[in-house]
mmCIF file of C-alpha atoms and ligand atoms in Angstrom:
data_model
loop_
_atom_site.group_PDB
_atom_site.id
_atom_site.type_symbol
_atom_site.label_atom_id
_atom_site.label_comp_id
_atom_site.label_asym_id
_atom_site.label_seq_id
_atom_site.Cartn_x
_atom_site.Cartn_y
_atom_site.Cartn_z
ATOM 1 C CA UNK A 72 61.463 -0.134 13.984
ATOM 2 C CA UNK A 73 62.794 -0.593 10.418
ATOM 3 C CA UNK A 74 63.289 -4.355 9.479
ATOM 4 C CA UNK A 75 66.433 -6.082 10.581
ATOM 5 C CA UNK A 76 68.551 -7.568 7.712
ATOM 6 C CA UNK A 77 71.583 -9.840 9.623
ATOM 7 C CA UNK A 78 71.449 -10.669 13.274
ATOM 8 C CA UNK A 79 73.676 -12.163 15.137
ATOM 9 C CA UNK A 80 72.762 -13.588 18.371
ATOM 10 C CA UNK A 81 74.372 -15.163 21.573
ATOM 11 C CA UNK A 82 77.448 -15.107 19.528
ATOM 12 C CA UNK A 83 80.072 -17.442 21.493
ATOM 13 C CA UNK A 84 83.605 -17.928 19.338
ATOM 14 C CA UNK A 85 86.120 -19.236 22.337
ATOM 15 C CA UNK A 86 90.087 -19.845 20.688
ATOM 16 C CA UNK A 87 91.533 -22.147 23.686
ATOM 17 C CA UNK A 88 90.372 -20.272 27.229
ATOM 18 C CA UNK A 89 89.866 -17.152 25.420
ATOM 19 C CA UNK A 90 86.628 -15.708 24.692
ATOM 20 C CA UNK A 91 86.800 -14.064 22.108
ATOM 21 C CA UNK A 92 83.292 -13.607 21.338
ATOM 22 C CA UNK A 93 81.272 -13.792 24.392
ATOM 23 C CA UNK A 94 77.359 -13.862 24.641
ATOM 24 C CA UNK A 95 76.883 -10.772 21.606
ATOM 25 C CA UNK A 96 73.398 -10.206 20.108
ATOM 26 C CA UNK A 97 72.979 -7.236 17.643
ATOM 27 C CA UNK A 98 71.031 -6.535 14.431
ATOM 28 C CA UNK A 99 71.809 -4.228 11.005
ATOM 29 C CA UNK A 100 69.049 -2.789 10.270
ATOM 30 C CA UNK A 101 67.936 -2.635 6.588
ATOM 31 C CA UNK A 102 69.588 0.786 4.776
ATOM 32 C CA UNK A 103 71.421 1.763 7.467
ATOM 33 C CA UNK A 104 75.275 2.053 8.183
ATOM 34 C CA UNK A 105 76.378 0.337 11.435
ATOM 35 C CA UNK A 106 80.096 1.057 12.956
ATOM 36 C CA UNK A 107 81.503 -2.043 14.993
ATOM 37 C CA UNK A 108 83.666 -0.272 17.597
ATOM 38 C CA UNK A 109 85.770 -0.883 20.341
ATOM 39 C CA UNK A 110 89.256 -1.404 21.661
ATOM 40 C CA UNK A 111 91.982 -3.572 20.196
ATOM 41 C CA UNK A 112 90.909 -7.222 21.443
ATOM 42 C CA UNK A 113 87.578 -6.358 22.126
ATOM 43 C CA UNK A 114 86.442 -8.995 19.145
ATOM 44 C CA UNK A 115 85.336 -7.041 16.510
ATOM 45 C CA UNK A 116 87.097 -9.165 13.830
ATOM 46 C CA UNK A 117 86.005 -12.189 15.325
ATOM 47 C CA UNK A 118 82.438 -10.729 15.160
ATOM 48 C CA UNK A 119 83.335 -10.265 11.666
ATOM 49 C CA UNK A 120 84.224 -13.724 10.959
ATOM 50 C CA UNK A 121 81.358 -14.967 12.492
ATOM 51 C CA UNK A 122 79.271 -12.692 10.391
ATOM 52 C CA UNK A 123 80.891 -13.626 7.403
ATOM 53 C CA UNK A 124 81.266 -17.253 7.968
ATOM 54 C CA UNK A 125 85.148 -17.245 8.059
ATOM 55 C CA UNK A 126 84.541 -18.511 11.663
ATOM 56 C CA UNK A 127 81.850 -20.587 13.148
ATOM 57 C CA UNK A 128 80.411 -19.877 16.602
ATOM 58 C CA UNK A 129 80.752 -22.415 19.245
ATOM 59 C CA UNK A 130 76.733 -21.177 20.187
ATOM 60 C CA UNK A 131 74.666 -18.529 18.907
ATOM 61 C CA UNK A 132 73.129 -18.081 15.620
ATOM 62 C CA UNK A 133 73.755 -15.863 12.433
ATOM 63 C CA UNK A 134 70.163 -14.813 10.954
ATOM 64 C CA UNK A 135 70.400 -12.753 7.355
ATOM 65 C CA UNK A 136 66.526 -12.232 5.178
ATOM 66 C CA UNK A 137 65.223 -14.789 7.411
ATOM 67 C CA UNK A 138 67.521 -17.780 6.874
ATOM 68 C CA UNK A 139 69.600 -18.804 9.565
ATOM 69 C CA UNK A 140 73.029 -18.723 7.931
ATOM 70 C CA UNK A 141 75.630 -19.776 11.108
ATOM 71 C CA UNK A 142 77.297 -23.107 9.209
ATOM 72 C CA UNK A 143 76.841 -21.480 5.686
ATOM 73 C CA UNK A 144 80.161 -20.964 3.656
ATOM 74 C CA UNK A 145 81.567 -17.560 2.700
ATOM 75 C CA UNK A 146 81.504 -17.884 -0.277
ATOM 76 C CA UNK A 147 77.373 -19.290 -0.352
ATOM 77 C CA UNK A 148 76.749 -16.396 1.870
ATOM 78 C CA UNK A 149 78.319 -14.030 -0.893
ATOM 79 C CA UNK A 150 76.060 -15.806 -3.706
ATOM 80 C CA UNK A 151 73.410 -14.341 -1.263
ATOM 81 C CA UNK A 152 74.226 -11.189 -1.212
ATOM 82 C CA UNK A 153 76.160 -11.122 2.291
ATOM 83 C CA UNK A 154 79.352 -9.626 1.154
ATOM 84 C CA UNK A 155 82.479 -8.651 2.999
ATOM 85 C CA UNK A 156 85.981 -6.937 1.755
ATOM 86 C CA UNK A 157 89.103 -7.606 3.933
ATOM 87 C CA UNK A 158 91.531 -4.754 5.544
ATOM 88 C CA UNK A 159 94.208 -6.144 3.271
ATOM 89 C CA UNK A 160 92.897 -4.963 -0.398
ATOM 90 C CA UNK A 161 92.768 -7.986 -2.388
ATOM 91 C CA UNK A 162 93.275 -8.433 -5.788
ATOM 92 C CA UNK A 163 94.405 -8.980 -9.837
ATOM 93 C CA UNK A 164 97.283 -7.108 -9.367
ATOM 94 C CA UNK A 165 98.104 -7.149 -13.487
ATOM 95 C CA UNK A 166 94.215 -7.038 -14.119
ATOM 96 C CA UNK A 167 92.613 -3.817 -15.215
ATOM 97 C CA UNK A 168 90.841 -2.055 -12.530
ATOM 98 C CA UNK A 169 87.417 -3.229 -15.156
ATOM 99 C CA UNK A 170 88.561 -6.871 -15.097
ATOM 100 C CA UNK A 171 89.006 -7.325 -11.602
ATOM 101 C CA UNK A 172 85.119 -5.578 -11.168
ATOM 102 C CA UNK A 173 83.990 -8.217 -14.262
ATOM 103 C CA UNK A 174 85.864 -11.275 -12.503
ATOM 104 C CA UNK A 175 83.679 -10.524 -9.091
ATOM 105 C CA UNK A 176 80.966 -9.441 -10.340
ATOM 106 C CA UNK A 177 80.899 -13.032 -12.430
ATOM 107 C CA UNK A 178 82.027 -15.232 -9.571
ATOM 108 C CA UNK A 179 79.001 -13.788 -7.403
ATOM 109 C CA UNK A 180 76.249 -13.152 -9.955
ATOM 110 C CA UNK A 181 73.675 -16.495 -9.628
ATOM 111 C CA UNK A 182 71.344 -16.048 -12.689
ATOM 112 C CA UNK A 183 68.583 -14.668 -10.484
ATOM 113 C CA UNK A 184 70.165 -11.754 -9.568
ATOM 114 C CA UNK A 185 71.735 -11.262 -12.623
ATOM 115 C CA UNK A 186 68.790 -11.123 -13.932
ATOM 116 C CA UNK A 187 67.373 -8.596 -10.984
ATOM 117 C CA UNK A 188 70.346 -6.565 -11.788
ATOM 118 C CA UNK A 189 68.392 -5.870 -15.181
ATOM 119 C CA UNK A 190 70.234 -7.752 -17.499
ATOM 120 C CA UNK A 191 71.687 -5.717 -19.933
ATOM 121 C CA UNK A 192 75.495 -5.508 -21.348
ATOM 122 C CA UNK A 193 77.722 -6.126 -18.346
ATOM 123 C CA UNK A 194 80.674 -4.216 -19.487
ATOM 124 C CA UNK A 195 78.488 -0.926 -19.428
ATOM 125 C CA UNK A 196 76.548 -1.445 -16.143
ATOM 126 C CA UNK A 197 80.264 -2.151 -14.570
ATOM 127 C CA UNK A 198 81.620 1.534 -16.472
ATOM 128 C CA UNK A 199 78.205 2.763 -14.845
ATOM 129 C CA UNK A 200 78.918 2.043 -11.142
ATOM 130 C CA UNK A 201 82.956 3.005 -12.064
ATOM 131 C CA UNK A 202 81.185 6.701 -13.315
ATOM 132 C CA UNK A 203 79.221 6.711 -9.894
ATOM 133 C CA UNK A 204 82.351 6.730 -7.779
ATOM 134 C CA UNK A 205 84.365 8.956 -9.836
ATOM 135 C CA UNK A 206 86.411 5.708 -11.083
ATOM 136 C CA UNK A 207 86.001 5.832 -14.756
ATOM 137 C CA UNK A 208 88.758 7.281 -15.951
ATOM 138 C CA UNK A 209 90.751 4.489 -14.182
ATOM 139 C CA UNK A 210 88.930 1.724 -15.609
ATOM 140 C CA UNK A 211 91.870 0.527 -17.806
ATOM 141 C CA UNK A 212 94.564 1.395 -15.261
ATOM 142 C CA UNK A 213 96.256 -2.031 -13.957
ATOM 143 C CA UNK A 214 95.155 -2.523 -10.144
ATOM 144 C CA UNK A 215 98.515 -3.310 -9.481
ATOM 145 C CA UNK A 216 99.940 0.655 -10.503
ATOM 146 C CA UNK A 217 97.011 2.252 -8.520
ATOM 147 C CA UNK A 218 97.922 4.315 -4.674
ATOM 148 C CA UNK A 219 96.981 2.358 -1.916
ATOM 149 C CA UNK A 220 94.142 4.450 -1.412
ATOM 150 C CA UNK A 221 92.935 4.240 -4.904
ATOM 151 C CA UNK A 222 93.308 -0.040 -4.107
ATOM 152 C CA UNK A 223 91.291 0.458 -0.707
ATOM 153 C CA UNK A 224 88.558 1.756 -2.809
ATOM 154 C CA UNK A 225 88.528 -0.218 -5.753
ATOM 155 C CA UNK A 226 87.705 -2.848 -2.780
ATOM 156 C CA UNK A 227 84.770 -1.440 -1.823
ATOM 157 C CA UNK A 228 83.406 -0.137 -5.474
ATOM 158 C CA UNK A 229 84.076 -4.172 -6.556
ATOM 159 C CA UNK A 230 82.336 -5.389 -3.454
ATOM 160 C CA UNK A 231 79.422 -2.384 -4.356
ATOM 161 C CA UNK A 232 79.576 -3.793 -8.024
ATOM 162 C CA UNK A 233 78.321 -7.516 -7.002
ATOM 163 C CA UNK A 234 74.861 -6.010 -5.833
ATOM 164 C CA UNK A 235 75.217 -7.254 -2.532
ATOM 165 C CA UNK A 236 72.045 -7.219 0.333
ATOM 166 C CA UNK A 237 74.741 -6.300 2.678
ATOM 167 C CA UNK A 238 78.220 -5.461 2.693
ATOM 168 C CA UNK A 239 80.990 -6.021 6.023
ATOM 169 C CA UNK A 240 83.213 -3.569 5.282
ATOM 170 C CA UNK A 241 86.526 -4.239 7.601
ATOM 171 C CA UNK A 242 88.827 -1.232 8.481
ATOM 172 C CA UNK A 243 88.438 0.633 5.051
ATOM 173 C CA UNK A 244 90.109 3.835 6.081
ATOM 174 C CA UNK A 245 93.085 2.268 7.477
ATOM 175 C CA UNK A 246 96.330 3.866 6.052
ATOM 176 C CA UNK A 247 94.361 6.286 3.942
ATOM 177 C CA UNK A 248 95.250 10.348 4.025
ATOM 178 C CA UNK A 249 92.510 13.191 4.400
ATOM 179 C CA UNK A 250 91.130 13.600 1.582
ATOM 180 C CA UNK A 251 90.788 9.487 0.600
ATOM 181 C CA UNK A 252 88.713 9.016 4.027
ATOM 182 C CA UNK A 253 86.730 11.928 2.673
ATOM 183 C CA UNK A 254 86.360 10.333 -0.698
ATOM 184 C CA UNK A 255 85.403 6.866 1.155
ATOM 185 C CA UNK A 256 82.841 8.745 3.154
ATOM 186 C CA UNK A 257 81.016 10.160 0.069
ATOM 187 C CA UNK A 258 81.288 6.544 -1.149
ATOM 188 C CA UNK A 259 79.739 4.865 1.723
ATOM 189 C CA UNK A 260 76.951 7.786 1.536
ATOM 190 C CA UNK A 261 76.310 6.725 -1.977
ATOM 191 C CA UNK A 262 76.213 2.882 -0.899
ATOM 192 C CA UNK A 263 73.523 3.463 1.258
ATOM 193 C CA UNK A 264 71.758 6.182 -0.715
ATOM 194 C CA UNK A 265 71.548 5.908 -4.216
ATOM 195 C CA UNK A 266 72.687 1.629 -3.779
ATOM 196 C CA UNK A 267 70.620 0.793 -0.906
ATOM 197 C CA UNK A 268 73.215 -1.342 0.394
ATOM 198 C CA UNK A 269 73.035 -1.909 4.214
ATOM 199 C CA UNK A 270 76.037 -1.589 5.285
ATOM 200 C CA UNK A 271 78.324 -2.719 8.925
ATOM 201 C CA UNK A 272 81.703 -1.034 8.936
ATOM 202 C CA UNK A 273 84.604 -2.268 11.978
ATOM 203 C CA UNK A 274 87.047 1.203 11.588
ATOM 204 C CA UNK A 275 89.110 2.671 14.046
ATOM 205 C CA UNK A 276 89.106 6.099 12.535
ATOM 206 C CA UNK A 277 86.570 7.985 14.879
ATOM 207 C CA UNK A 278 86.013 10.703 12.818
ATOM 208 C CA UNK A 279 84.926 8.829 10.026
ATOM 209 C CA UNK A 280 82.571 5.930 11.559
ATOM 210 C CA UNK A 281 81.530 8.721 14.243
ATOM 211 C CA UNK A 282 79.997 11.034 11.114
ATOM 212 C CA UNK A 283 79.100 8.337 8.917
ATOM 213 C CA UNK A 284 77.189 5.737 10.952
ATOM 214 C CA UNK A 285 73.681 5.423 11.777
ATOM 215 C CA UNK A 286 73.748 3.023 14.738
ATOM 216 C CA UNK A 287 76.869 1.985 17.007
ATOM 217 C CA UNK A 288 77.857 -1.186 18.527
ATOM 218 C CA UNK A 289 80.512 -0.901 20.519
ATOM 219 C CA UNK A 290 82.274 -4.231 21.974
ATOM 220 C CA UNK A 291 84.684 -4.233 24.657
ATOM 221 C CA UNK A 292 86.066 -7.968 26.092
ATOM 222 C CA UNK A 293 83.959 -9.737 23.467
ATOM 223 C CA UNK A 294 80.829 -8.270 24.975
ATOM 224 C CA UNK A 295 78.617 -5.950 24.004
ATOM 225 C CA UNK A 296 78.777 -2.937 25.579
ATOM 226 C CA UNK A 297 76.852 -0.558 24.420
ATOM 227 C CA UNK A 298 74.608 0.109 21.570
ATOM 228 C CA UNK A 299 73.440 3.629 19.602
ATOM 229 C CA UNK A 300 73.165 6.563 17.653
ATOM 230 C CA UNK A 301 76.520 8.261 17.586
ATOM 231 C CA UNK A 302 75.368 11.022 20.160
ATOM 232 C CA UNK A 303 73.932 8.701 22.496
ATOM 233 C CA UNK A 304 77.415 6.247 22.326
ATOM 234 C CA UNK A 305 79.497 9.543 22.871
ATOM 235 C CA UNK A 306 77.851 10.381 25.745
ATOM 236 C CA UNK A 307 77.976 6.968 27.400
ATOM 237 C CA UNK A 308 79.998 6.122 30.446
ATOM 238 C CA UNK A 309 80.971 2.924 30.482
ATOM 239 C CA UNK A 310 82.047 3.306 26.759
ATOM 240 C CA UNK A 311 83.506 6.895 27.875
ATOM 241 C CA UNK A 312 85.595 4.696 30.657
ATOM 242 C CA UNK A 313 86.042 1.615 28.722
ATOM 243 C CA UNK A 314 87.230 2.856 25.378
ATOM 244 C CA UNK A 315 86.363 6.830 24.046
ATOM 245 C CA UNK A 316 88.148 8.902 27.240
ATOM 246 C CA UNK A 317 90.525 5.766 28.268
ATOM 247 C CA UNK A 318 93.977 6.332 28.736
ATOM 248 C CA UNK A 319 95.574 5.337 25.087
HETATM 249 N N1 ADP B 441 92.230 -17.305 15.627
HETATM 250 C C1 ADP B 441 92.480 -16.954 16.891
HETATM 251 N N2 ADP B 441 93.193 -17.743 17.716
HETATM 252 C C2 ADP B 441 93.437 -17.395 19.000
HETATM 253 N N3 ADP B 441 93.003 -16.268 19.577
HETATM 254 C C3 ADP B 441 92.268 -15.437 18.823
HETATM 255 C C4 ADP B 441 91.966 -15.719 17.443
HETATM 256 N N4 ADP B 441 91.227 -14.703 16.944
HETATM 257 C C5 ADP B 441 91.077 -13.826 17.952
HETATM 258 N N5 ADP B 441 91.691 -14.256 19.084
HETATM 259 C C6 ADP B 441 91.724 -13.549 20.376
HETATM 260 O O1 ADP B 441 90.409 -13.099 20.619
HETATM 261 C C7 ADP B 441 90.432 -11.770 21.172
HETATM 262 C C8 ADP B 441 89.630 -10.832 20.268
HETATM 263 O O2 ADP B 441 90.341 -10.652 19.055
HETATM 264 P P1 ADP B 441 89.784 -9.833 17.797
HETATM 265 O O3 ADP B 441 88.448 -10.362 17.444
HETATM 266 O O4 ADP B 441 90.835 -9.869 16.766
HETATM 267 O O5 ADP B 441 89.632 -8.371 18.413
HETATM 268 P P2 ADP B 441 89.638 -6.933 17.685
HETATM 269 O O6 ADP B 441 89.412 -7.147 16.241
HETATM 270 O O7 ADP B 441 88.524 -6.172 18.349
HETATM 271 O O8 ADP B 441 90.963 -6.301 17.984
HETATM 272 C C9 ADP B 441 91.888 -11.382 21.326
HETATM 273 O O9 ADP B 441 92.275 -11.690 22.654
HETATM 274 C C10 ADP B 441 92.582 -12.297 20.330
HETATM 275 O O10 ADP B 441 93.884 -12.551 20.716
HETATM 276 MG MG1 MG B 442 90.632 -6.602 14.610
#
């Protein structure tokens, strides 16, 4: 079995008497693209936050290259490598598409993975990755002017930009048309591929996490509920029942 990159297990996260994150183990795998699933409630943001360390588990542990991370800071696991964007795109509205890539890449480059980044000119590695995802020509455009599409992506090409281990991608095709989800699907291909980013994606858009995802974990009442290849998690009954053929 290929080498697990971030586990999380026993995950408890409990908000007054609700559970909202009850008992759930569950690895990414190193180079793979994992889908979080499951119906609204079922605590796939709090599994984010946990992951992420916006939220701290009551028990459990968070395990990322071998370092148990649970009490660690966002923004130490970020330095790291563990790197998450938010379903809200964030950022420099009156920046330049470029600066707002320069200011993260800056705020999350340590000098040791600057320096296994290559070294180099920064400006140019930046209009490298913008050429990669078909961004280049927007590189002086001011974030604040681009579509909201254009915005969700320069999210995930500045998250892709800081070289992280692994990126937590939350709801990236929500409120995008056709053609962006298809655009965000070639660049979550390229993530993987040519990046070798590992990557775990929450997204409600079934087409998209259903066709792009190695592995699915599928929650449902802040448990786990079932766990797969796509295939294998379309065909199962209790997520059938529970979520895929319910009543919504
Ligand atoms: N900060 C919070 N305070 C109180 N309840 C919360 C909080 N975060 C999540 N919950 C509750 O935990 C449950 C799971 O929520 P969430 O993780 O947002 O699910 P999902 O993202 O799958 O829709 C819900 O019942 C929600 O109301
Ligand atoms: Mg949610």
């Amino acid at each position: 079995m290929t080498e697990a990159v971030l586990t999380a297990e026993s995950l408890v996260r409990q908000y007054g008497g609700v559970r909202a994150v009850n008992g759930v183990s569950f690895s990414l795998r190193k180079g793979e693209i994992l889908g979080l699933i499951g119906p609204n409630g079922a605590g796939k943001t709090t599994t984010f936050n946990l992951l992420s360390g916006f939220a701290v588990p009551q028990l459990g542990t968070v395990t990322f290259e071998g370092n148990d991370i649970t009490k660690w800071s966002p923004s130490r696991r970020a330095q790291r490598g563990l790197v998450r964007t938010f379903q809200q795109a964030r950022c420099f509205a009156a920046l330049s598409v470029r600066d707002n890539i320069r200011i993260a890449v800056n705020a999350l480059s340590t000098h040791s993975r600057r320096e296994q980044s290559g070294g180099g000119d920064e400006g140019s590695r930046i209009d490298e990755h913008l050429d990669q995802f078909g961004l280049l020509a927007f590189r002086n455009v001011r974030a604040g002017d681009l579509s909201y599409g254009q915005l969700k992506r320069l999210g995930v090409v500045t998250a892709a930009c800081t070289r992280p281990t692994v990126l937590l991608l939350d709801e990236p095709a929500a409120g995008l048309n056709g053609a962006e989800v298809r655009q965000l699907r070639s660049d979550l291909e390229h993530l993987r591929g040519a990046l070798g980013i590992s990557v775990c994606l929450v997204e409600h858009n079934m087409g998209l996490v259903m066709s792009v995802s190695d592995r699915l974990v599928v929650l449902d009442a802040g448990e786990l509920l079932a766990e797969g290849t796509p295939s294998e998690i379309s065909q199962n009954e209790a997520v059938i029942r529970a979520y895929l053929g319910g009543d919504k």
